Amino acid sequence: MTPLEKSVLLVLVASVIGSLGMAYLKMGSAHLTRSIGSFLNPKLLFGIALFLVSSVFYAWGIKGEDAQLSVLYPMVALGYVWGLLWAKLFFNEPLTKQKFMGLGLILLGVCFVGLGS
Amino acid sequence: MSTNFTNTIPQPDPSARRNSFLLVFACTILGSAAQLLIKTGMNHFSPHWLAVVTNLPLVAGYALYGINTLMMVLALKNGEMSLLYPIIALTYVWTTLASYALMGDTPNIFKNVGIATIVLGVAVMGRRGGK
């Protein structure tokens, strides 16, 4: 495996873990009440832990000379695609044409920003 | 819309929907500020605990990330993850603009087209009542 392939794989893993973290934040948010202590519910804490793990993979992926940010930057945005999948699987949210169009444009935009970086 | 559909998917009222959007919007501005602060802090990073905890930009950056996460949780409570999560891409827009203004980055056509396309995508996401 070349260093670039290794970076791509690490950032891909980071995007999957990060998007799962977001799903757990959403699950945890359902347990919020008016008390501050309700913020410390297991699902929310697990979501935050997933964010931390994700950022470790991301930092590991982008270090090194061969890590081209123009390739890796848009890959983080792939997390939004996994997020759509989790939203359907875990929360049964409707996936509308509007969401696919919006997400498509956002991904395209992030790719352009990556190309210019 | 069938009754079965409304039973499984709670439809938030319009003001809750708008508040969720505004919260995530604010998150993207804070997130971008956090990135710039952490980048500044890393420029004079030294791996000693005292140096790390007295590195104000670094500490402020991570504190902002903490606040950000709390705001995101509040937004997700009343909003759809499939709508709110991709909006975080606005962070790229603020970070790119702030890098032009504060870090002396040179604008180029790719970045400019990119941020315009992201804004368009978020606008499509946020359009009310579209299917």
JSON list of C-alpha atoms in Angstrom, two decimals:
[
{"chain": "A", "resi": 1, "resn": "MET", "atom": "CA", "xyz": [0.00, 0.00, 0.00]},
{"chain": "A", "resi": 2, "resn": "THR", "atom": "CA", "xyz": [1.41, 3.39, -1.00]},
{"chain": "A", "resi": 3, "resn": "PRO", "atom": "CA", "xyz": [1.50, 6.20, 1.61]},
{"chain": "A", "resi": 4, "resn": "LEU", "atom": "CA", "xyz": [-1.29, 8.01, -0.28]},
{"chain": "A", "resi": 5, "resn": "GLU", "atom": "CA", "xyz": [-3.48, 4.89, -0.26]},
{"chain": "A", "resi": 6, "resn": "LYS", "atom": "CA", "xyz": [-2.84, 4.54, 3.45]},
{"chain": "A", "resi": 7, "resn": "SER", "atom": "CA", "xyz": [-3.84, 8.20, 4.00]},
{"chain": "A", "resi": 8, "resn": "VAL", "atom": "CA", "xyz": [-7.00, 7.75, 1.93]},
{"chain": "A", "resi": 9, "resn": "LEU", "atom": "CA", "xyz": [-7.96, 4.64, 3.89]},
{"chain": "A", "resi": 10, "resn": "LEU", "atom": "CA", "xyz": [-7.36, 6.35, 7.25]},
{"chain": "A", "resi": 11, "resn": "VAL", "atom": "CA", "xyz": [-9.41, 9.39, 6.28]},
{"chain": "A", "resi": 12, "resn": "LEU", "atom": "CA", "xyz": [-12.17, 7.13, 4.93]},
{"chain": "A", "resi": 13, "resn": "VAL", "atom": "CA", "xyz": [-12.29, 5.31, 8.27]},
{"chain": "A", "resi": 14, "resn": "ALA", "atom": "CA", "xyz": [-12.35, 8.72, 10.02]},
{"chain": "A", "resi": 15, "resn": "SER", "atom": "CA", "xyz": [-15.34, 9.83, 7.93]},
{"chain": "A", "resi": 16, "resn": "VAL", "atom": "CA", "xyz": [-17.33, 6.67, 8.74]},
{"chain": "A", "resi": 17, "resn": "ILE", "atom": "CA", "xyz": [-16.58, 6.92, 12.48]},
{"chain": "A", "resi": 18, "resn": "GLY", "atom": "CA", "xyz": [-17.32, 10.66, 12.54]},
{"chain": "A", "resi": 19, "resn": "SER", "atom": "CA", "xyz": [-20.69, 10.22, 10.82]},
{"chain": "A", "resi": 20, "resn": "LEU", "atom": "CA", "xyz": [-21.59, 7.45, 13.28]},
{"chain": "A", "resi": 21, "resn": "GLY", "atom": "CA", "xyz": [-20.66, 9.88, 16.05]},
{"chain": "A", "resi": 22, "resn": "MET", "atom": "CA", "xyz": [-23.20, 12.33, 14.66]},
{"chain": "A", "resi": 23, "resn": "ALA", "atom": "CA", "xyz": [-25.86, 9.58, 14.63]},
{"chain": "A", "resi": 24, "resn": "TYR", "atom": "CA", "xyz": [-25.14, 8.83, 18.31]},
{"chain": "A", "resi": 25, "resn": "LEU", "atom": "CA", "xyz": [-25.43, 12.56, 19.15]},
{"chain": "A", "resi": 26, "resn": "LYS", "atom": "CA", "xyz": [-28.87, 12.49, 17.52]},
{"chain": "A", "resi": 27, "resn": "MET", "atom": "CA", "xyz": [-29.83, 9.37, 19.53]},
{"chain": "A", "resi": 28, "resn": "GLY", "atom": "CA", "xyz": [-28.53, 10.98, 22.71]},
{"chain": "A", "resi": 29, "resn": "SER", "atom": "CA", "xyz": [-30.38, 14.22, 22.02]},
{"chain": "A", "resi": 30, "resn": "ALA", "atom": "CA", "xyz": [-33.67, 12.35, 22.41]},
{"chain": "A", "resi": 31, "resn": "HIS", "atom": "CA", "xyz": [-32.82, 11.79, 26.10]},
{"chain": "A", "resi": 32, "resn": "LEU", "atom": "CA", "xyz": [-32.28, 15.48, 26.88]},
{"chain": "A", "resi": 33, "resn": "THR", "atom": "CA", "xyz": [-34.42, 17.02, 29.58]},
{"chain": "A", "resi": 34, "resn": "ARG", "atom": "CA", "xyz": [-34.22, 20.39, 31.29]},
{"chain": "A", "resi": 35, "resn": "SER", "atom": "CA", "xyz": [-31.48, 19.16, 33.64]},
{"chain": "A", "resi": 36, "resn": "ILE", "atom": "CA", "xyz": [-27.80, 19.64, 32.80]},
{"chain": "A", "resi": 37, "resn": "GLY", "atom": "CA", "xyz": [-27.10, 16.05, 33.91]},
{"chain": "A", "resi": 38, "resn": "SER", "atom": "CA", "xyz": [-29.15, 14.70, 31.00]},
{"chain": "A", "resi": 39, "resn": "PHE", "atom": "CA", "xyz": [-26.29, 15.78, 28.74]},
{"chain": "A", "resi": 40, "resn": "LEU", "atom": "CA", "xyz": [-24.22, 13.00, 30.28]},
{"chain": "A", "resi": 41, "resn": "ASN", "atom": "CA", "xyz": [-26.30, 10.18, 28.81]},
{"chain": "A", "resi": 42, "resn": "PRO", "atom": "CA", "xyz": [-24.40, 7.16, 27.43]},
{"chain": "A", "resi": 43, "resn": "LYS", "atom": "CA", "xyz": [-25.38, 7.63, 23.77]},
{"chain": "A", "resi": 44, "resn": "LEU", "atom": "CA", "xyz": [-24.28, 11.26, 23.77]},
{"chain": "A", "resi": 45, "resn": "LEU", "atom": "CA", "xyz": [-20.99, 10.42, 25.47]},
{"chain": "A", "resi": 46, "resn": "PHE", "atom": "CA", "xyz": [-20.42, 7.58, 23.00]},
{"chain": "A", "resi": 47, "resn": "GLY", "atom": "CA", "xyz": [-21.05, 9.99, 20.13]},
{"chain": "A", "resi": 48, "resn": "ILE", "atom": "CA", "xyz": [-18.46, 12.42, 21.52]},
{"chain": "A", "resi": 49, "resn": "ALA", "atom": "CA", "xyz": [-16.01, 9.52, 21.99]},
{"chain": "A", "resi": 50, "resn": "LEU", "atom": "CA", "xyz": [-16.53, 8.55, 18.33]},
{"chain": "A", "resi": 51, "resn": "PHE", "atom": "CA", "xyz": [-15.75, 12.17, 17.32]},
{"chain": "A", "resi": 52, "resn": "LEU", "atom": "CA", "xyz": [-12.47, 12.00, 19.24]},
{"chain": "A", "resi": 53, "resn": "VAL", "atom": "CA", "xyz": [-11.52, 8.64, 17.67]},
{"chain": "A", "resi": 54, "resn": "SER", "atom": "CA", "xyz": [-12.45, 10.02, 14.26]},
{"chain": "A", "resi": 55, "resn": "SER", "atom": "CA", "xyz": [-10.20, 13.06, 14.72]},
{"chain": "A", "resi": 56, "resn": "VAL", "atom": "CA", "xyz": [-7.28, 10.78, 15.68]},
{"chain": "A", "resi": 57, "resn": "PHE", "atom": "CA", "xyz": [-7.72, 8.78, 12.43]},
{"chain": "A", "resi": 58, "resn": "TYR", "atom": "CA", "xyz": [-8.04, 12.03, 10.50]},
{"chain": "A", "resi": 59, "resn": "ALA", "atom": "CA", "xyz": [-4.89, 13.55, 12.03]},
{"chain": "A", "resi": 60, "resn": "TRP", "atom": "CA", "xyz": [-3.03, 10.27, 11.37]},
{"chain": "A", "resi": 61, "resn": "GLY", "atom": "CA", "xyz": [-4.27, 10.27, 7.78]},
{"chain": "A", "resi": 62, "resn": "ILE", "atom": "CA", "xyz": [-3.28, 13.83, 6.91]},
{"chain": "A", "resi": 63, "resn": "LYS", "atom": "CA", "xyz": [0.22, 13.77, 8.38]},
{"chain": "A", "resi": 64, "resn": "GLY", "atom": "CA", "xyz": [3.12, 12.99, 6.09]},
{"chain": "A", "resi": 65, "resn": "GLU", "atom": "CA", "xyz": [4.40, 14.39, 2.82]},
{"chain": "A", "resi": 66, "resn": "ASP", "atom": "CA", "xyz": [2.26, 12.21, 0.57]},
{"chain": "A", "resi": 67, "resn": "ALA", "atom": "CA", "xyz": [-1.02, 13.22, 2.13]},
{"chain": "A", "resi": 68, "resn": "GLN", "atom": "CA", "xyz": [-2.51, 15.50, -0.52]},
{"chain": "A", "resi": 69, "resn": "LEU", "atom": "CA", "xyz": [-5.14, 17.63, 1.15]},
{"chain": "A", "resi": 70, "resn": "SER", "atom": "CA", "xyz": [-6.80, 18.16, -2.24]},
{"chain": "A", "resi": 71, "resn": "VAL", "atom": "CA", "xyz": [-7.69, 14.46, -2.21]},
{"chain": "A", "resi": 72, "resn": "LEU", "atom": "CA", "xyz": [-8.29, 14.01, 1.51]},
{"chain": "A", "resi": 73, "resn": "TYR", "atom": "CA", "xyz": [-10.33, 17.16, 2.20]},
{"chain": "A", "resi": 74, "resn": "PRO", "atom": "CA", "xyz": [-13.29, 16.10, 0.01]},
{"chain": "A", "resi": 75, "resn": "MET", "atom": "CA", "xyz": [-13.15, 12.61, 1.51]},
{"chain": "A", "resi": 76, "resn": "VAL", "atom": "CA", "xyz": [-14.06, 13.99, 4.91]},
{"chain": "A", "resi": 77, "resn": "ALA", "atom": "CA", "xyz": [-17.18, 15.34, 3.26]},
{"chain": "A", "resi": 78, "resn": "LEU", "atom": "CA", "xyz": [-18.05, 11.76, 2.28]},
{"chain": "A", "resi": 79, "resn": "GLY", "atom": "CA", "xyz": [-19.11, 11.53, 5.92]},
{"chain": "A", "resi": 80, "resn": "TYR", "atom": "CA", "xyz": [-22.29, 13.40, 4.89]},
{"chain": "A", "resi": 81, "resn": "VAL", "atom": "CA", "xyz": [-23.13, 10.52, 2.54]},
{"chain": "A", "resi": 82, "resn": "TRP", "atom": "CA", "xyz": [-22.74, 7.95, 5.34]},
{"chain": "A", "resi": 83, "resn": "GLY", "atom": "CA", "xyz": [-24.78, 10.35, 7.49]},
{"chain": "A", "resi": 84, "resn": "LEU", "atom": "CA", "xyz": [-27.67, 10.13, 5.02]},
{"chain": "A", "resi": 85, "resn": "LEU", "atom": "CA", "xyz": [-27.46, 6.34, 5.25]},
{"chain": "A", "resi": 86, "resn": "TRP", "atom": "CA", "xyz": [-27.52, 6.35, 9.09]},
{"chain": "A", "resi": 87, "resn": "ALA", "atom": "CA", "xyz": [-30.39, 8.88, 9.07]},
{"chain": "A", "resi": 88, "resn": "LYS", "atom": "CA", "xyz": [-32.44, 6.43, 6.97]},
{"chain": "A", "resi": 89, "resn": "LEU", "atom": "CA", "xyz": [-31.38, 3.30, 8.90]},
{"chain": "A", "resi": 90, "resn": "PHE", "atom": "CA", "xyz": [-31.55, 4.59, 12.48]},
{"chain": "A", "resi": 91, "resn": "PHE", "atom": "CA", "xyz": [-34.18, 7.36, 12.34]},
{"chain": "A", "resi": 92, "resn": "ASN", "atom": "CA", "xyz": [-36.18, 6.39, 9.26]},
{"chain": "A", "resi": 93, "resn": "GLU", "atom": "CA", "xyz": [-35.84, 9.92, 7.88]},
{"chain": "A", "resi": 94, "resn": "PRO", "atom": "CA", "xyz": [-37.22, 10.32, 4.36]},
{"chain": "A", "resi": 95, "resn": "LEU", "atom": "CA", "xyz": [-34.51, 10.67, 1.70]},
{"chain": "A", "resi": 96, "resn": "THR", "atom": "CA", "xyz": [-35.95, 13.19, -0.71]},
{"chain": "A", "resi": 97, "resn": "LYS", "atom": "CA", "xyz": [-34.75, 14.36, -4.11]},
{"chain": "A", "resi": 98, "resn": "GLN", "atom": "CA", "xyz": [-34.11, 17.74, -2.49]},
{"chain": "A", "resi": 99, "resn": "LYS", "atom": "CA", "xyz": [-31.67, 16.20, 0.01]},
{"chain": "A", "resi": 100, "resn": "PHE", "atom": "CA", "xyz": [-29.79, 14.28, -2.71]},
{"chain": "A", "resi": 101, "resn": "MET", "atom": "CA", "xyz": [-29.55, 17.41, -4.87]},
{"chain": "A", "resi": 102, "resn": "GLY", "atom": "CA", "xyz": [-28.37, 19.58, -1.98]},
{"chain": "A", "resi": 103, "resn": "LEU", "atom": "CA", "xyz": [-25.84, 16.99, -0.85]},
{"chain": "A", "resi": 104, "resn": "GLY", "atom": "CA", "xyz": [-24.59, 16.49, -4.42]},
{"chain": "A", "resi": 105, "resn": "LEU", "atom": "CA", "xyz": [-23.95, 20.22, -4.80]},
{"chain": "A", "resi": 106, "resn": "ILE", "atom": "CA", "xyz": [-22.24, 20.39, -1.39]},
{"chain": "A", "resi": 107, "resn": "LEU", "atom": "CA", "xyz": [-19.93, 17.46, -2.27]},
{"chain": "A", "resi": 108, "resn": "LEU", "atom": "CA", "xyz": [-19.12, 19.02, -5.65]},
{"chain": "A", "resi": 109, "resn": "GLY", "atom": "CA", "xyz": [-18.33, 22.32, -3.91]},
{"chain": "A", "resi": 110, "resn": "VAL", "atom": "CA", "xyz": [-16.06, 20.67, -1.34]},
{"chain": "A", "resi": 111, "resn": "CYS", "atom": "CA", "xyz": [-14.21, 18.89, -4.21]},
{"chain": "A", "resi": 112, "resn": "PHE", "atom": "CA", "xyz": [-13.62, 22.25, -5.90]},
{"chain": "A", "resi": 113, "resn": "VAL", "atom": "CA", "xyz": [-12.36, 23.81, -2.65]},
{"chain": "A", "resi": 114, "resn": "GLY", "atom": "CA", "xyz": [-10.05, 20.77, -2.30]},
{"chain": "A", "resi": 115, "resn": "LEU", "atom": "CA", "xyz": [-8.74, 21.22, -5.85]},
{"chain": "A", "resi": 116, "resn": "GLY", "atom": "CA", "xyz": [-7.94, 24.85, -5.14]},
{"chain": "A", "resi": 117, "resn": "SER", "atom": "CA", "xyz": [-6.13, 24.09, -1.86]},
{"chain": "B", "resi": 1, "resn": "MET", "atom": "CA", "xyz": [-49.09, 11.78, 3.42]},
{"chain": "B", "resi": 2, "resn": "SER", "atom": "CA", "xyz": [-50.45, 8.61, 5.06]},
{"chain": "B", "resi": 3, "resn": "THR", "atom": "CA", "xyz": [-51.13, 8.51, 8.80]},
{"chain": "B", "resi": 4, "resn": "ASN", "atom": "CA", "xyz": [-48.62, 5.68, 9.12]},
{"chain": "B", "resi": 5, "resn": "PHE", "atom": "CA", "xyz": [-45.97, 8.01, 7.73]},
{"chain": "B", "resi": 6, "resn": "THR", "atom": "CA", "xyz": [-46.71, 10.78, 10.22]},
{"chain": "B", "resi": 7, "resn": "ASN", "atom": "CA", "xyz": [-46.64, 8.28, 13.08]},
{"chain": "B", "resi": 8, "resn": "THR", "atom": "CA", "xyz": [-43.12, 7.12, 12.39]},
{"chain": "B", "resi": 9, "resn": "ILE", "atom": "CA", "xyz": [-41.61, 10.47, 11.43]},
{"chain": "B", "resi": 10, "resn": "PRO", "atom": "CA", "xyz": [-42.29, 13.37, 13.76]},
{"chain": "B", "resi": 11, "resn": "GLN", "atom": "CA", "xyz": [-42.81, 16.56, 11.78]},
{"chain": "B", "resi": 12, "resn": "PRO", "atom": "CA", "xyz": [-41.27, 19.46, 13.70]},
{"chain": "B", "resi": 13, "resn": "ASP", "atom": "CA", "xyz": [-43.14, 22.73, 13.63]},
{"chain": "B", "resi": 14, "resn": "PRO", "atom": "CA", "xyz": [-41.68, 25.43, 11.34]},
{"chain": "B", "resi": 15, "resn": "SER", "atom": "CA", "xyz": [-40.12, 27.48, 14.15]},
{"chain": "B", "resi": 16, "resn": "ALA", "atom": "CA", "xyz": [-38.31, 24.43, 15.57]},
{"chain": "B", "resi": 17, "resn": "ARG", "atom": "CA", "xyz": [-37.06, 23.70, 12.06]},
{"chain": "B", "resi": 18, "resn": "ARG", "atom": "CA", "xyz": [-35.81, 27.26, 11.65]},
{"chain": "B", "resi": 19, "resn": "ASN", "atom": "CA", "xyz": [-34.13, 27.19, 15.07]},
{"chain": "B", "resi": 20, "resn": "SER", "atom": "CA", "xyz": [-32.32, 23.95, 14.19]},
{"chain": "B", "resi": 21, "resn": "PHE", "atom": "CA", "xyz": [-31.07, 25.54, 10.99]},
{"chain": "B", "resi": 22, "resn": "LEU", "atom": "CA", "xyz": [-29.89, 28.67, 12.79]},
{"chain": "B", "resi": 23, "resn": "LEU", "atom": "CA", "xyz": [-28.11, 26.59, 15.44]},
{"chain": "B", "resi": 24, "resn": "VAL", "atom": "CA", "xyz": [-26.20, 24.57, 12.83]},
{"chain": "B", "resi": 25, "resn": "PHE", "atom": "CA", "xyz": [-25.47, 27.78, 10.91]},
{"chain": "B", "resi": 26, "resn": "ALA", "atom": "CA", "xyz": [-23.94, 29.28, 14.07]},
{"chain": "B", "resi": 27, "resn": "CYS", "atom": "CA", "xyz": [-22.04, 25.99, 14.60]},
{"chain": "B", "resi": 28, "resn": "THR", "atom": "CA", "xyz": [-20.35, 26.37, 11.22]},
{"chain": "B", "resi": 29, "resn": "ILE", "atom": "CA", "xyz": [-19.11, 29.88, 12.08]},
{"chain": "B", "resi": 30, "resn": "LEU", "atom": "CA", "xyz": [-17.84, 28.74, 15.48]},
{"chain": "B", "resi": 31, "resn": "GLY", "atom": "CA", "xyz": [-16.31, 25.61, 13.95]},
{"chain": "B", "resi": 32, "resn": "SER", "atom": "CA", "xyz": [-14.40, 27.66, 11.45]},
{"chain": "B", "resi": 33, "resn": "ALA", "atom": "CA", "xyz": [-13.18, 30.03, 14.20]},
{"chain": "B", "resi": 34, "resn": "ALA", "atom": "CA", "xyz": [-12.11, 26.95, 16.19]},
{"chain": "B", "resi": 35, "resn": "GLN", "atom": "CA", "xyz": [-10.11, 25.63, 13.21]},
{"chain": "B", "resi": 36, "resn": "LEU", "atom": "CA", "xyz": [-8.29, 28.94, 12.77]},
{"chain": "B", "resi": 37, "resn": "LEU", "atom": "CA", "xyz": [-7.56, 29.21, 16.52]},
{"chain": "B", "resi": 38, "resn": "ILE", "atom": "CA", "xyz": [-6.21, 25.64, 16.65]},
{"chain": "B", "resi": 39, "resn": "LYS", "atom": "CA", "xyz": [-4.07, 26.29, 13.57]},
{"chain": "B", "resi": 40, "resn": "THR", "atom": "CA", "xyz": [-2.69, 29.47, 15.21]},
{"chain": "B", "resi": 41, "resn": "GLY", "atom": "CA", "xyz": [-2.09, 27.60, 18.47]},
{"chain": "B", "resi": 42, "resn": "MET", "atom": "CA", "xyz": [-0.28, 24.77, 16.68]},
{"chain": "B", "resi": 43, "resn": "ASN", "atom": "CA", "xyz": [2.18, 27.30, 15.21]},
{"chain": "B", "resi": 44, "resn": "HIS", "atom": "CA", "xyz": [3.75, 27.66, 18.65]},
{"chain": "B", "resi": 45, "resn": "PHE", "atom": "CA", "xyz": [2.98, 24.19, 19.95]},
{"chain": "B", "resi": 46, "resn": "SER", "atom": "CA", "xyz": [5.30, 22.55, 22.44]},
{"chain": "B", "resi": 47, "resn": "PRO", "atom": "CA", "xyz": [4.55, 19.12, 23.88]},
{"chain": "B", "resi": 48, "resn": "HIS", "atom": "CA", "xyz": [4.68, 20.05, 27.57]},
{"chain": "B", "resi": 49, "resn": "TRP", "atom": "CA", "xyz": [1.40, 20.02, 29.52]},
{"chain": "B", "resi": 50, "resn": "LEU", "atom": "CA", "xyz": [1.98, 23.49, 30.96]},
{"chain": "B", "resi": 51, "resn": "ALA", "atom": "CA", "xyz": [2.73, 24.88, 27.50]},
{"chain": "B", "resi": 52, "resn": "VAL", "atom": "CA", "xyz": [-0.41, 23.20, 26.14]},
{"chain": "B", "resi": 53, "resn": "VAL", "atom": "CA", "xyz": [-2.82, 24.48, 28.83]},
{"chain": "B", "resi": 54, "resn": "THR", "atom": "CA", "xyz": [-1.40, 28.03, 28.60]},
{"chain": "B", "resi": 55, "resn": "ASN", "atom": "CA", "xyz": [-1.61, 28.02, 24.80]},
{"chain": "B", "resi": 56, "resn": "LEU", "atom": "CA", "xyz": [-4.64, 30.32, 24.66]},
{"chain": "B", "resi": 57, "resn": "PRO", "atom": "CA", "xyz": [-5.58, 29.96, 20.97]},
{"chain": "B", "resi": 58, "resn": "LEU", "atom": "CA", "xyz": [-5.38, 26.17, 21.27]},
{"chain": "B", "resi": 59, "resn": "VAL", "atom": "CA", "xyz": [-7.46, 26.05, 24.47]},
{"chain": "B", "resi": 60, "resn": "ALA", "atom": "CA", "xyz": [-10.00, 28.52, 23.07]},
{"chain": "B", "resi": 61, "resn": "GLY", "atom": "CA", "xyz": [-10.23, 26.50, 19.84]},
{"chain": "B", "resi": 62, "resn": "TYR", "atom": "CA", "xyz": [-11.00, 23.25, 21.63]},
{"chain": "B", "resi": 63, "resn": "ALA", "atom": "CA", "xyz": [-13.43, 25.02, 23.98]},
{"chain": "B", "resi": 64, "resn": "LEU", "atom": "CA", "xyz": [-15.29, 26.29, 20.92]},
{"chain": "B", "resi": 65, "resn": "TYR", "atom": "CA", "xyz": [-15.46, 22.73, 19.59]},
{"chain": "B", "resi": 66, "resn": "GLY", "atom": "CA", "xyz": [-17.05, 21.71, 22.90]},
{"chain": "B", "resi": 67, "resn": "ILE", "atom": "CA", "xyz": [-19.67, 24.47, 22.68]},
{"chain": "B", "resi": 68, "resn": "ASN", "atom": "CA", "xyz": [-20.19, 23.53, 19.06]},
{"chain": "B", "resi": 69, "resn": "THR", "atom": "CA", "xyz": [-20.98, 19.92, 19.94]},
{"chain": "B", "resi": 70, "resn": "LEU", "atom": "CA", "xyz": [-23.56, 21.01, 22.53]},
{"chain": "B", "resi": 71, "resn": "MET", "atom": "CA", "xyz": [-25.26, 23.30, 20.00]},
{"chain": "B", "resi": 72, "resn": "MET", "atom": "CA", "xyz": [-25.27, 20.51, 17.42]},
{"chain": "B", "resi": 73, "resn": "VAL", "atom": "CA", "xyz": [-26.97, 18.18, 19.92]},
{"chain": "B", "resi": 74, "resn": "LEU", "atom": "CA", "xyz": [-29.68, 20.78, 20.57]},
{"chain": "B", "resi": 75, "resn": "ALA", "atom": "CA", "xyz": [-30.19, 21.23, 16.83]},
{"chain": "B", "resi": 76, "resn": "LEU", "atom": "CA", "xyz": [-30.42, 17.47, 16.22]},
{"chain": "B", "resi": 77, "resn": "LYS", "atom": "CA", "xyz": [-33.02, 17.08, 18.97]},
{"chain": "B", "resi": 78, "resn": "ASN", "atom": "CA", "xyz": [-35.63, 18.88, 16.86]},
{"chain": "B", "resi": 79, "resn": "GLY", "atom": "CA", "xyz": [-34.25, 18.46, 13.36]},
{"chain": "B", "resi": 80, "resn": "GLU", "atom": "CA", "xyz": [-33.50, 15.81, 10.79]},
{"chain": "B", "resi": 81, "resn": "MET", "atom": "CA", "xyz": [-29.91, 14.56, 10.72]},
{"chain": "B", "resi": 82, "resn": "SER", "atom": "CA", "xyz": [-30.10, 14.06, 6.94]},
{"chain": "B", "resi": 83, "resn": "LEU", "atom": "CA", "xyz": [-30.80, 17.79, 6.53]},
{"chain": "B", "resi": 84, "resn": "LEU", "atom": "CA", "xyz": [-28.61, 19.28, 9.26]},
{"chain": "B", "resi": 85, "resn": "TYR", "atom": "CA", "xyz": [-25.43, 17.24, 8.94]},
{"chain": "B", "resi": 86, "resn": "PRO", "atom": "CA", "xyz": [-24.46, 18.29, 5.36]},
{"chain": "B", "resi": 87, "resn": "ILE", "atom": "CA", "xyz": [-25.00, 21.96, 6.27]},
{"chain": "B", "resi": 88, "resn": "ILE", "atom": "CA", "xyz": [-21.83, 21.69, 8.37]},
{"chain": "B", "resi": 89, "resn": "ALA", "atom": "CA", "xyz": [-20.01, 21.94, 5.02]},
{"chain": "B", "resi": 90, "resn": "LEU", "atom": "CA", "xyz": [-20.57, 25.71, 5.33]},
{"chain": "B", "resi": 91, "resn": "THR", "atom": "CA", "xyz": [-17.54, 25.53, 7.64]},
{"chain": "B", "resi": 92, "resn": "TYR", "atom": "CA", "xyz": [-15.43, 25.14, 4.47]},
{"chain": "B", "resi": 93, "resn": "VAL", "atom": "CA", "xyz": [-16.91, 28.42, 3.19]},
{"chain": "B", "resi": 94, "resn": "TRP", "atom": "CA", "xyz": [-16.10, 30.47, 6.32]},
{"chain": "B", "resi": 95, "resn": "THR", "atom": "CA", "xyz": [-12.65, 28.90, 6.69]},
{"chain": "B", "resi": 96, "resn": "THR", "atom": "CA", "xyz": [-11.77, 29.66, 3.06]},
{"chain": "B", "resi": 97, "resn": "LEU", "atom": "CA", "xyz": [-13.03, 33.27, 3.33]},
{"chain": "B", "resi": 98, "resn": "ALA", "atom": "CA", "xyz": [-11.26, 33.79, 6.67]},
{"chain": "B", "resi": 99, "resn": "SER", "atom": "CA", "xyz": [-8.02, 32.36, 5.22]},
{"chain": "B", "resi": 100, "resn": "TYR", "atom": "CA", "xyz": [-8.25, 34.97, 2.45]},
{"chain": "B", "resi": 101, "resn": "ALA", "atom": "CA", "xyz": [-8.84, 37.79, 4.93]},
{"chain": "B", "resi": 102, "resn": "LEU", "atom": "CA", "xyz": [-6.67, 36.79, 7.90]},
{"chain": "B", "resi": 103, "resn": "MET", "atom": "CA", "xyz": [-4.06, 34.29, 6.76]},
{"chain": "B", "resi": 104, "resn": "GLY", "atom": "CA", "xyz": [-3.19, 35.97, 3.44]},
{"chain": "B", "resi": 105, "resn": "ASP", "atom": "CA", "xyz": [-4.21, 32.99, 1.29]},
{"chain": "B", "resi": 106, "resn": "THR", "atom": "CA", "xyz": [-4.56, 33.85, -2.39]},
{"chain": "B", "resi": 107, "resn": "PRO", "atom": "CA", "xyz": [-8.05, 33.34, -3.80]},
{"chain": "B", "resi": 108, "resn": "ASN", "atom": "CA", "xyz": [-8.34, 31.07, -6.85]},
{"chain": "B", "resi": 109, "resn": "ILE", "atom": "CA", "xyz": [-11.13, 30.08, -9.21]},
{"chain": "B", "resi": 110, "resn": "PHE", "atom": "CA", "xyz": [-11.47, 26.54, -7.78]},
{"chain": "B", "resi": 111, "resn": "LYS", "atom": "CA", "xyz": [-11.96, 27.75, -4.22]},
{"chain": "B", "resi": 112, "resn": "ASN", "atom": "CA", "xyz": [-14.37, 30.49, -5.31]},
{"chain": "B", "resi": 113, "resn": "VAL", "atom": "CA", "xyz": [-16.50, 28.16, -7.46]},
{"chain": "B", "resi": 114, "resn": "GLY", "atom": "CA", "xyz": [-16.34, 25.62, -4.63]},
{"chain": "B", "resi": 115, "resn": "ILE", "atom": "CA", "xyz": [-17.67, 27.93, -1.93]},
{"chain": "B", "resi": 116, "resn": "ALA", "atom": "CA", "xyz": [-20.41, 29.23, -4.24]},
{"chain": "B", "resi": 117, "resn": "THR", "atom": "CA", "xyz": [-21.49, 25.64, -5.00]},
{"chain": "B", "resi": 118, "resn": "ILE", "atom": "CA", "xyz": [-21.54, 24.71, -1.30]},
{"chain": "B", "resi": 119, "resn": "VAL", "atom": "CA", "xyz": [-23.73, 27.75, -0.52]},
{"chain": "B", "resi": 120, "resn": "LEU", "atom": "CA", "xyz": [-26.08, 26.74, -3.36]},
{"chain": "B", "resi": 121, "resn": "GLY", "atom": "CA", "xyz": [-26.24, 23.18, -2.00]},
{"chain": "B", "resi": 122, "resn": "VAL", "atom": "CA", "xyz": [-27.09, 24.42, 1.49]},
{"chain": "B", "resi": 123, "resn": "ALA", "atom": "CA", "xyz": [-29.77, 26.69, 0.01]},
{"chain": "B", "resi": 124, "resn": "VAL", "atom": "CA", "xyz": [-31.31, 23.68, -1.77]},
{"chain": "B", "resi": 125, "resn": "MET", "atom": "CA", "xyz": [-31.22, 21.72, 1.51]},
{"chain": "B", "resi": 126, "resn": "GLY", "atom": "CA", "xyz": [-32.89, 24.54, 3.39]},
{"chain": "B", "resi": 127, "resn": "ARG", "atom": "CA", "xyz": [-35.65, 25.20, 0.88]},
{"chain": "B", "resi": 128, "resn": "ARG", "atom": "CA", "xyz": [-38.96, 24.74, 2.66]},
{"chain": "B", "resi": 129, "resn": "GLY", "atom": "CA", "xyz": [-41.38, 22.05, 1.63]},
{"chain": "B", "resi": 130, "resn": "GLY", "atom": "CA", "xyz": [-39.38, 20.69, -1.29]},
{"chain": "B", "resi": 131, "resn": "LYS", "atom": "CA", "xyz": [-39.61, 16.98, -2.09]}
]
